[in-house]
Amino acid sequence: MITKKNYNIVSLYVTVFIIIALITAYLPLWLKSYLYFENSEVGFVLASVGVLKFFSNFIITRKVQSINNLRNTIIAIIISIIIVFIIISFFQTFINKQINLILVLISLLIFSPVIPMVETIFNNTKNKFGRDYGKTRLSGSISFLITVFLASTFFENYSLNYFPILFLGASIIFLINAFQIKKEYAPLKVVKYKNSFKRLIRQREYVSILIICSLLQSSHAMYYSYSSITWYDIGLSIEEIGLLWSIGVIAEVFLFYKISKININKNYYSLINACCILTGVRWIGTYVLDNFYYLVFIQTLHAVSFGLTHYLMMYFIYKKIPSDLKLISQVCYHGLSSGIILTFLILCLSLYFSYFNDNKGYLLMAIVCILSFFISYFSKRNSKR
């Protein structure tokens, strides 16, 4: 439930996920239709962002000395993105497509730390994680859902060439909400980077959970990079593709709404194992099935493959990571899950698409899930829970 107390943080989640929805669902299609990239080239572009943003996350956030600084940093980032997309949207006739691509890459790189920053702002509020995080986070999922649906309808009736203008509009909305952040949602808790990384990696259980959850999140590489393209290639319309994305997010919304009723601490590793198994089932099913209605059913597993995996990582950070390490723990998680590991998998997929043009990349994603399961199994045995 949205109250005056948590309105600011909810509005942040809502608006940041408008941007994420546009990037995730439609950026690959825009690169292909407007910049005329081949499937493999789209993969290489997204992979380059992944590996570079691991470093950009650290470079940008290492100067943040307190949680209050996050507000100003977020505002500076979004203003920079708005400037870039004003150039892309209204000066296309004066710049070539290579410059367009460079500007998009710059925007994605500087945007990447925003997500861990927003998560850190929530983790430093006085909200109770088990009671409040799921219901607060589902506001972002609902935003993603609505954005995908409305954007799919818009692009179906008009053109993907309007993607930069929609992205610009979403960035302006986010900037307005960023200015509304109140200091009570960013209490002064000093974030000291000196020796923080060494302290963090000494926590063996954190490292294990980090690797497991990052592998599971990175197994979405085929889904994020190529699902819209492969579904389009087999004859699904943009509206049907948008509906498939929406179904996944609807399932995610339901999970975040009900998650507070689960005893996470008692069943933590059982839930991690369930994420590994069901995420693997999802990718195998997506590979095997090409019927739209069967894909709708498979998409409901997004609640587990993304939603539950993400929640379990956030739960661990909230419960077991000291306040002065929360930001860097978030940066490491996002840097691995949507950076280094994701980049490696996208590069593998890009190389594959250089020679073939099918969806067997989902089988590689299933293998990643099997690896995650084995790591989880041995981590549980070594855990003192």
CSV table of C-alpha atoms in Angstrom, one decimal:
chain,number,residue,atom,x,y,z
A,1,MET,CA,0.0,0.0,0.0
A,2,ILE,CA,1.3,3.4,-0.9
A,3,THR,CA,1.3,5.9,2.0
A,4,LYS,CA,2.7,9.4,2.4
A,5,LYS,CA,5.6,7.9,4.3
A,6,ASN,CA,6.9,5.8,1.4
A,7,TYR,CA,5.5,7.7,-1.6
A,8,ASN,CA,9.0,9.0,-2.6
A,9,ILE,CA,10.7,5.7,-2.7
A,10,VAL,CA,7.7,4.1,-4.5
A,11,SER,CA,7.7,6.9,-7.1
A,12,LEU,CA,11.4,6.2,-7.7
A,13,TYR,CA,10.8,2.5,-8.3
A,14,VAL,CA,7.9,3.4,-10.6
A,15,THR,CA,9.8,5.8,-12.8
A,16,VAL,CA,13.1,3.9,-12.9
A,17,PHE,CA,11.3,0.8,-14.2
A,18,ILE,CA,9.6,2.8,-17.0
A,19,ILE,CA,13.2,3.3,-18.3
A,20,ILE,CA,14.2,-0.3,-17.6
A,21,ALA,CA,11.2,-1.5,-19.5
A,22,LEU,CA,12.1,0.5,-22.6
A,23,ILE,CA,15.7,-0.6,-22.5
A,24,THR,CA,14.9,-4.3,-21.9
A,25,ALA,CA,12.0,-4.9,-24.2
A,26,TYR,CA,12.6,-2.5,-27.1
A,27,LEU,CA,16.2,-1.3,-27.3
A,28,PRO,CA,17.3,-4.5,-29.2
A,29,LEU,CA,14.5,-4.1,-31.7
A,30,TRP,CA,15.3,-0.4,-32.2
A,31,LEU,CA,19.0,-1.2,-32.8
A,32,LYS,CA,17.9,-3.8,-35.4
A,33,SER,CA,15.2,-1.8,-37.1
A,34,TYR,CA,16.6,1.7,-36.9
A,35,LEU,CA,20.4,1.2,-36.9
A,36,TYR,CA,20.1,-2.0,-39.1
A,37,PHE,CA,22.2,-4.2,-36.8
A,38,GLU,CA,22.4,-7.9,-37.3
A,39,ASN,CA,21.4,-10.2,-34.3
A,40,SER,CA,25.1,-10.9,-33.5
A,41,GLU,CA,25.9,-7.1,-33.6
A,42,VAL,CA,23.0,-6.4,-31.2
A,43,GLY,CA,24.6,-8.9,-28.8
A,44,PHE,CA,28.0,-7.4,-29.1
A,45,VAL,CA,26.6,-3.9,-28.3
A,46,LEU,CA,24.8,-5.1,-25.2
A,47,ALA,CA,27.8,-7.1,-24.1
A,48,SER,CA,30.1,-4.1,-24.4
A,49,VAL,CA,27.7,-2.2,-22.1
A,50,GLY,CA,27.7,-5.1,-19.7
A,51,VAL,CA,31.5,-5.3,-19.2
A,52,LEU,CA,32.0,-1.5,-19.1
A,53,LYS,CA,29.2,-0.8,-16.7
A,54,PHE,CA,30.8,-3.0,-14.1
A,55,PHE,CA,33.6,-0.5,-13.9
A,56,SER,CA,31.4,2.6,-14.4
A,57,ASN,CA,29.3,1.5,-11.4
A,58,PHE,CA,32.3,1.6,-9.2
A,59,ILE,CA,33.7,4.8,-10.7
A,60,ILE,CA,30.5,6.7,-10.1
A,61,THR,CA,29.5,5.3,-6.7
A,62,ARG,CA,32.9,5.4,-5.1
A,63,LYS,CA,32.6,9.1,-4.7
A,64,VAL,CA,29.4,8.8,-2.7
A,65,GLN,CA,30.3,9.5,0.9
A,66,SER,CA,26.8,9.3,2.3
A,67,ILE,CA,23.4,8.0,1.4
A,68,ASN,CA,22.2,11.6,1.1
A,69,ASN,CA,24.7,12.1,-1.8
A,70,LEU,CA,22.8,9.5,-3.8
A,71,ARG,CA,20.1,12.0,-4.5
A,72,ASN,CA,22.4,14.5,-6.1
A,73,THR,CA,24.3,11.8,-8.0
A,74,ILE,CA,21.1,10.3,-9.4
A,75,ILE,CA,19.9,13.8,-10.5
A,76,ALA,CA,23.2,14.5,-12.2
A,77,ILE,CA,23.1,11.1,-14.1
A,78,ILE,CA,19.5,11.7,-15.3
A,79,ILE,CA,20.2,15.2,-16.5
A,80,SER,CA,23.2,13.8,-18.5
A,81,ILE,CA,20.9,11.2,-20.1
A,82,ILE,CA,18.3,13.8,-20.9
A,83,ILE,CA,20.9,15.9,-22.7
A,84,VAL,CA,22.1,12.9,-24.7
A,85,PHE,CA,18.6,11.9,-25.8
A,86,ILE,CA,17.6,15.4,-26.7
A,87,ILE,CA,20.5,15.2,-29.2
A,88,ILE,CA,19.4,11.7,-30.4
A,89,SER,CA,15.7,12.7,-30.7
A,90,PHE,CA,15.9,16.1,-32.3
A,91,PHE,CA,19.2,16.2,-34.2
A,92,GLN,CA,19.1,12.9,-36.0
A,93,THR,CA,19.6,14.5,-39.4
A,94,PHE,CA,22.9,16.0,-38.3
A,95,ILE,CA,24.5,12.9,-36.8
A,96,ASN,CA,25.2,9.5,-38.3
A,97,LYS,CA,24.1,6.2,-36.9
A,98,GLN,CA,27.5,5.5,-35.4
A,99,ILE,CA,27.3,8.6,-33.3
A,100,ASN,CA,23.8,7.6,-32.3
A,101,LEU,CA,25.1,4.3,-31.1
A,102,ILE,CA,27.9,5.9,-29.1
A,103,LEU,CA,25.4,8.3,-27.4
A,104,VAL,CA,23.2,5.3,-26.5
A,105,LEU,CA,26.1,3.4,-25.0
A,106,ILE,CA,27.1,6.4,-22.9
A,107,SER,CA,23.6,6.7,-21.6
A,108,LEU,CA,23.3,3.0,-20.7
A,109,LEU,CA,26.7,3.2,-18.9
A,110,ILE,CA,25.9,6.2,-16.7
A,111,PHE,CA,22.4,4.9,-16.1
A,112,SER,CA,23.6,1.5,-14.7
A,113,PRO,CA,24.4,2.6,-11.1
A,114,VAL,CA,21.0,4.1,-10.7
A,115,ILE,CA,19.4,0.8,-9.8
A,116,PRO,CA,21.7,-0.2,-7.0
A,117,MET,CA,21.4,3.4,-5.7
A,118,VAL,CA,17.6,3.2,-5.5
A,119,GLU,CA,17.9,-0.2,-3.8
A,120,THR,CA,20.4,1.3,-1.3
A,121,ILE,CA,18.1,4.1,-0.5
A,122,PHE,CA,15.4,1.6,0.4
A,123,ASN,CA,17.8,-0.5,2.4
A,124,ASN,CA,18.6,2.5,4.5
A,125,THR,CA,15.0,3.5,5.3
A,126,LYS,CA,13.3,2.5,8.5
A,127,ASN,CA,11.0,0.1,6.6
A,128,LYS,CA,10.8,-3.5,7.6
A,129,PHE,CA,12.3,-5.5,4.8
A,130,GLY,CA,10.1,-8.6,5.0
A,131,ARG,CA,6.9,-6.6,5.3
A,132,ASP,CA,7.7,-3.7,3.0
A,133,TYR,CA,10.2,-4.6,0.3
A,134,GLY,CA,8.0,-6.9,-1.8
A,135,LYS,CA,5.1,-4.5,-1.8
A,136,THR,CA,7.3,-1.5,-2.5
A,137,ARG,CA,9.3,-3.3,-5.3
A,138,LEU,CA,6.1,-4.5,-7.0
A,139,SER,CA,5.4,-0.9,-7.8
A,140,GLY,CA,8.3,-1.1,-10.2
A,141,SER,CA,7.1,-4.3,-11.6
A,142,ILE,CA,3.6,-2.9,-12.3
A,143,SER,CA,5.3,0.1,-13.9
A,144,PHE,CA,7.4,-2.2,-16.1
A,145,LEU,CA,4.2,-4.1,-17.1
A,146,ILE,CA,2.2,-1.0,-18.0
A,147,THR,CA,5.1,0.5,-19.9
A,148,VAL,CA,5.7,-2.6,-22.0
A,149,PHE,CA,2.0,-2.8,-22.8
A,150,LEU,CA,1.5,0.8,-23.8
A,151,ALA,CA,4.8,0.9,-25.7
A,152,SER,CA,4.0,-2.2,-27.6
A,153,THR,CA,0.7,-0.7,-28.7
A,154,PHE,CA,2.4,2.6,-29.6
A,155,PHE,CA,5.2,1.0,-31.6
A,156,GLU,CA,2.7,-1.4,-33.4
A,157,ASN,CA,0.6,1.6,-34.6
A,158,TYR,CA,3.4,4.0,-35.2
A,159,SER,CA,7.1,3.2,-35.4
A,160,LEU,CA,10.1,2.0,-33.4
A,161,ASN,CA,11.9,5.1,-34.6
A,162,TYR,CA,10.1,7.0,-31.8
A,163,PHE,CA,12.0,5.0,-29.2
A,164,PRO,CA,14.5,7.8,-28.3
A,165,ILE,CA,11.6,10.3,-27.8
A,166,LEU,CA,9.8,7.9,-25.4
A,167,PHE,CA,13.1,7.2,-23.6
A,168,LEU,CA,13.6,11.0,-23.2
A,169,GLY,CA,10.1,11.4,-21.8
A,170,ALA,CA,10.7,8.6,-19.3
A,171,SER,CA,14.0,10.2,-18.2
A,172,ILE,CA,12.3,13.6,-17.6
A,173,ILE,CA,9.6,11.9,-15.4
A,174,PHE,CA,12.3,10.1,-13.4
A,175,LEU,CA,14.2,13.4,-12.9
A,176,ILE,CA,11.1,15.1,-11.5
A,177,ASN,CA,10.7,12.3,-9.0
A,178,ALA,CA,14.3,12.4,-8.1
A,179,PHE,CA,14.0,16.0,-7.1
A,180,GLN,CA,11.2,14.9,-4.7
A,181,ILE,CA,13.4,12.6,-2.6
A,182,LYS,CA,13.2,13.8,0.9
A,183,LYS,CA,16.2,13.6,3.3
A,184,GLU,CA,14.3,11.3,5.6
A,185,TYR,CA,14.7,8.6,2.9
A,186,ALA,CA,18.4,9.1,2.7
A,187,PRO,CA,19.7,9.2,6.3
A,188,LEU,CA,23.4,10.0,6.7
A,189,LYS,CA,25.3,6.7,6.9
A,190,VAL,CA,28.8,7.0,5.8
A,191,VAL,CA,29.9,4.7,3.0
A,192,LYS,CA,33.7,4.2,3.3
A,193,TYR,CA,35.1,2.5,0.3
A,194,LYS,CA,38.6,2.1,1.7
A,195,ASN,CA,39.0,-1.6,2.5
A,196,SER,CA,35.2,-2.1,2.1
A,197,PHE,CA,35.7,-4.5,-0.8
A,198,LYS,CA,38.2,-6.7,1.1
A,199,ARG,CA,35.8,-6.8,4.1
A,200,LEU,CA,32.9,-7.7,1.8
A,201,ILE,CA,34.6,-10.7,0.1
A,202,ARG,CA,35.7,-12.1,3.4
A,203,GLN,CA,32.1,-12.9,4.1
A,204,ARG,CA,32.0,-16.3,2.5
A,205,GLU,CA,28.3,-16.8,2.6
A,206,TYR,CA,27.7,-13.5,0.9
A,207,VAL,CA,30.1,-14.5,-1.9
A,208,SER,CA,28.4,-17.8,-2.4
A,209,ILE,CA,24.9,-16.2,-2.5
A,210,LEU,CA,26.2,-13.4,-4.8
A,211,ILE,CA,27.6,-16.0,-7.3
A,212,ILE,CA,24.4,-18.1,-7.3
A,213,CYS,CA,22.0,-15.2,-7.7
A,214,SER,CA,24.2,-13.5,-10.3
A,215,LEU,CA,24.4,-16.6,-12.3
A,216,LEU,CA,20.6,-17.0,-12.2
A,217,GLN,CA,20.1,-13.4,-13.1
A,218,SER,CA,22.7,-13.6,-15.9
A,219,SER,CA,20.9,-16.7,-17.3
A,220,HIS,CA,18.4,-14.1,-18.6
A,221,ALA,CA,20.9,-13.1,-21.2
A,222,MET,CA,19.2,-14.8,-24.1
A,223,TYR,CA,15.8,-13.5,-22.9
A,224,TYR,CA,16.9,-9.9,-22.5
A,225,SER,CA,19.0,-9.7,-25.6
A,226,TYR,CA,17.3,-11.9,-28.2
A,227,SER,CA,13.8,-13.0,-27.1
A,228,SER,CA,12.0,-10.1,-28.7
A,229,ILE,CA,14.1,-10.6,-31.9
A,230,THR,CA,13.6,-14.5,-32.1
A,231,TRP,CA,9.9,-14.2,-31.2
A,232,TYR,CA,9.5,-11.6,-34.0
A,233,ASP,CA,11.4,-13.8,-36.4
A,234,ILE,CA,9.0,-16.7,-35.8
A,235,GLY,CA,6.0,-14.6,-36.6
A,236,LEU,CA,4.8,-13.1,-33.4
A,237,SER,CA,3.6,-9.5,-33.6
A,238,ILE,CA,5.0,-6.7,-31.5
A,239,GLU,CA,1.8,-6.7,-29.5
A,240,GLU,CA,2.1,-10.4,-28.8
A,241,ILE,CA,5.8,-9.9,-27.8
A,242,GLY,CA,4.7,-7.1,-25.5
A,243,LEU,CA,2.1,-9.4,-24.0
A,244,LEU,CA,4.6,-12.1,-23.3
A,245,TRP,CA,6.8,-9.6,-21.5
A,246,SER,CA,3.8,-8.4,-19.6
A,247,ILE,CA,2.8,-11.9,-18.4
A,248,GLY,CA,6.2,-12.4,-16.9
A,249,VAL,CA,5.9,-9.2,-15.0
A,250,ILE,CA,2.4,-9.9,-13.8
A,251,ALA,CA,3.7,-13.1,-12.3
A,252,GLU,CA,6.5,-11.2,-10.7
A,253,VAL,CA,4.0,-8.6,-9.3
A,254,PHE,CA,2.0,-11.5,-7.7
A,255,LEU,CA,5.2,-12.9,-6.1
A,256,PHE,CA,6.2,-9.5,-4.6
A,257,TYR,CA,2.7,-9.0,-3.2
A,258,LYS,CA,2.6,-12.4,-1.5
A,259,ILE,CA,6.3,-12.8,-0.6
A,260,SER,CA,6.0,-11.4,3.0
A,261,LYS,CA,3.9,-14.5,3.9
A,262,ILE,CA,6.9,-16.8,3.3
A,263,ASN,CA,9.3,-17.6,6.1
A,264,ILE,CA,12.4,-16.7,4.1
A,265,ASN,CA,15.0,-17.2,6.8
A,266,LYS,CA,13.9,-20.8,7.6
A,267,ASN,CA,13.6,-21.8,4.0
A,268,TYR,CA,16.3,-19.7,2.4
A,269,TYR,CA,18.4,-22.4,0.7
A,270,SER,CA,15.4,-24.4,-0.3
A,271,LEU,CA,14.1,-21.3,-2.1
A,272,ILE,CA,17.5,-20.8,-3.7
A,273,ASN,CA,17.4,-24.3,-5.0
A,274,ALA,CA,13.9,-23.9,-6.3
A,275,CYS,CA,15.1,-20.8,-8.2
A,276,CYS,CA,17.9,-22.8,-9.8
A,277,ILE,CA,15.6,-25.7,-10.9
A,278,LEU,CA,12.6,-23.6,-12.1
A,279,THR,CA,14.8,-21.1,-13.9
A,280,GLY,CA,16.4,-24.0,-15.8
A,281,VAL,CA,12.9,-25.4,-16.6
A,282,ARG,CA,11.9,-22.0,-17.9
A,283,TRP,CA,14.8,-21.8,-20.4
A,284,ILE,CA,14.3,-25.4,-21.6
A,285,GLY,CA,10.6,-24.7,-22.1
A,286,THR,CA,11.2,-21.5,-24.0
A,287,TYR,CA,13.6,-23.4,-26.3
A,288,VAL,CA,11.2,-26.2,-26.9
A,289,LEU,CA,7.9,-24.2,-27.3
A,290,ASP,CA,7.1,-21.8,-30.1
A,291,ASN,CA,3.3,-21.7,-29.6
A,292,PHE,CA,2.2,-18.3,-28.3
A,293,TYR,CA,-0.1,-19.7,-25.6
A,294,TYR,CA,2.4,-22.2,-24.3
A,295,LEU,CA,4.9,-19.4,-24.1
A,296,VAL,CA,2.4,-17.4,-22.0
A,297,PHE,CA,2.4,-20.3,-19.5
A,298,ILE,CA,6.3,-20.5,-19.5
A,299,GLN,CA,6.5,-16.7,-18.9
A,300,THR,CA,4.9,-17.1,-15.5
A,301,LEU,CA,8.1,-18.7,-14.3
A,302,HIS,CA,9.6,-15.2,-14.5
A,303,ALA,CA,8.2,-14.7,-11.0
A,304,VAL,CA,10.8,-17.2,-9.8
A,305,SER,CA,13.7,-16.9,-12.2
A,306,PHE,CA,13.9,-13.1,-11.7
A,307,GLY,CA,11.6,-12.0,-8.9
A,308,LEU,CA,12.4,-14.6,-6.2
A,309,THR,CA,16.1,-14.7,-7.1
A,310,HIS,CA,16.3,-10.9,-6.8
A,311,TYR,CA,14.3,-10.9,-3.5
A,312,LEU,CA,16.6,-13.5,-1.9
A,313,MET,CA,19.7,-11.4,-2.8
A,314,MET,CA,18.1,-8.2,-1.4
A,315,TYR,CA,17.0,-10.1,1.7
A,316,PHE,CA,20.5,-11.3,2.4
A,317,ILE,CA,22.0,-7.8,1.9
A,318,TYR,CA,19.4,-6.3,4.2
A,319,LYS,CA,19.7,-8.9,6.9
A,320,LYS,CA,23.4,-9.7,7.0
A,321,ILE,CA,25.4,-6.9,5.4
A,322,PRO,CA,26.6,-3.9,7.6
A,323,SER,CA,25.2,-0.5,6.7
A,324,ASP,CA,28.5,0.8,5.5
A,325,LEU,CA,28.8,-2.1,3.0
A,326,LYS,CA,25.3,-2.1,1.6
A,327,LEU,CA,26.0,0.2,-1.3
A,328,ILE,CA,29.1,-1.7,-2.4
A,329,SER,CA,27.3,-5.0,-2.0
A,330,GLN,CA,24.6,-3.7,-4.3
A,331,VAL,CA,27.2,-2.5,-6.8
A,332,CYS,CA,28.9,-5.9,-6.8
A,333,TYR,CA,25.6,-7.8,-7.3
A,334,HIS,CA,24.4,-5.6,-10.1
A,335,GLY,CA,27.9,-5.4,-11.6
A,336,LEU,CA,28.1,-9.2,-11.8
A,337,SER,CA,24.5,-10.1,-12.5
A,338,SER,CA,23.9,-7.5,-15.2
A,339,GLY,CA,27.6,-6.8,-15.9
A,340,ILE,CA,30.5,-9.2,-16.1
A,341,ILE,CA,28.7,-12.6,-16.1
A,342,LEU,CA,25.8,-11.3,-18.3
A,343,THR,CA,28.4,-9.8,-20.7
A,344,PHE,CA,30.2,-13.1,-21.0
A,345,LEU,CA,27.0,-15.0,-21.8
A,346,ILE,CA,25.8,-12.4,-24.3
A,347,LEU,CA,29.2,-12.6,-26.0
A,348,CYS,CA,28.8,-16.4,-26.3
A,349,LEU,CA,25.3,-15.9,-27.7
A,350,SER,CA,26.6,-13.3,-30.2
A,351,LEU,CA,29.3,-15.6,-31.4
A,352,TYR,CA,26.6,-18.3,-31.8
A,353,PHE,CA,24.4,-16.0,-33.8
A,354,SER,CA,27.3,-15.2,-36.1
A,355,TYR,CA,26.9,-18.7,-37.5
A,356,PHE,CA,23.3,-19.7,-36.6
A,357,ASN,CA,20.0,-18.0,-36.3
A,358,ASP,CA,17.9,-20.1,-33.9
A,359,ASN,CA,17.1,-20.2,-30.2
A,360,LYS,CA,19.4,-22.9,-28.9
A,361,GLY,CA,21.0,-20.2,-26.8
A,362,TYR,CA,18.4,-21.0,-24.2
A,363,LEU,CA,20.1,-24.4,-23.6
A,364,LEU,CA,23.2,-22.6,-22.6
A,365,MET,CA,21.1,-20.6,-20.1
A,366,ALA,CA,19.8,-23.9,-18.7
A,367,ILE,CA,23.4,-25.1,-18.2
A,368,VAL,CA,24.1,-22.0,-16.2
A,369,CYS,CA,21.2,-22.8,-13.9
A,370,ILE,CA,22.5,-26.3,-13.3
A,371,LEU,CA,25.9,-24.8,-12.3
A,372,SER,CA,24.0,-22.5,-9.9
A,373,PHE,CA,22.3,-25.5,-8.3
A,374,PHE,CA,25.5,-27.3,-7.6
A,375,ILE,CA,27.0,-24.2,-6.0
A,376,SER,CA,23.9,-23.8,-3.9
A,377,TYR,CA,24.0,-27.4,-2.8
A,378,PHE,CA,27.6,-27.2,-1.6
A,379,SER,CA,27.0,-23.8,-0.1
A,380,LYS,CA,24.2,-25.1,2.0
A,381,ARG,CA,26.4,-28.0,3.2
A,382,ASN,CA,29.1,-25.5,4.3
A,383,SER,CA,26.6,-23.0,5.8
A,384,LYS,CA,26.1,-22.9,9.6
A,385,ARG,CA,22.4,-22.0,9.2
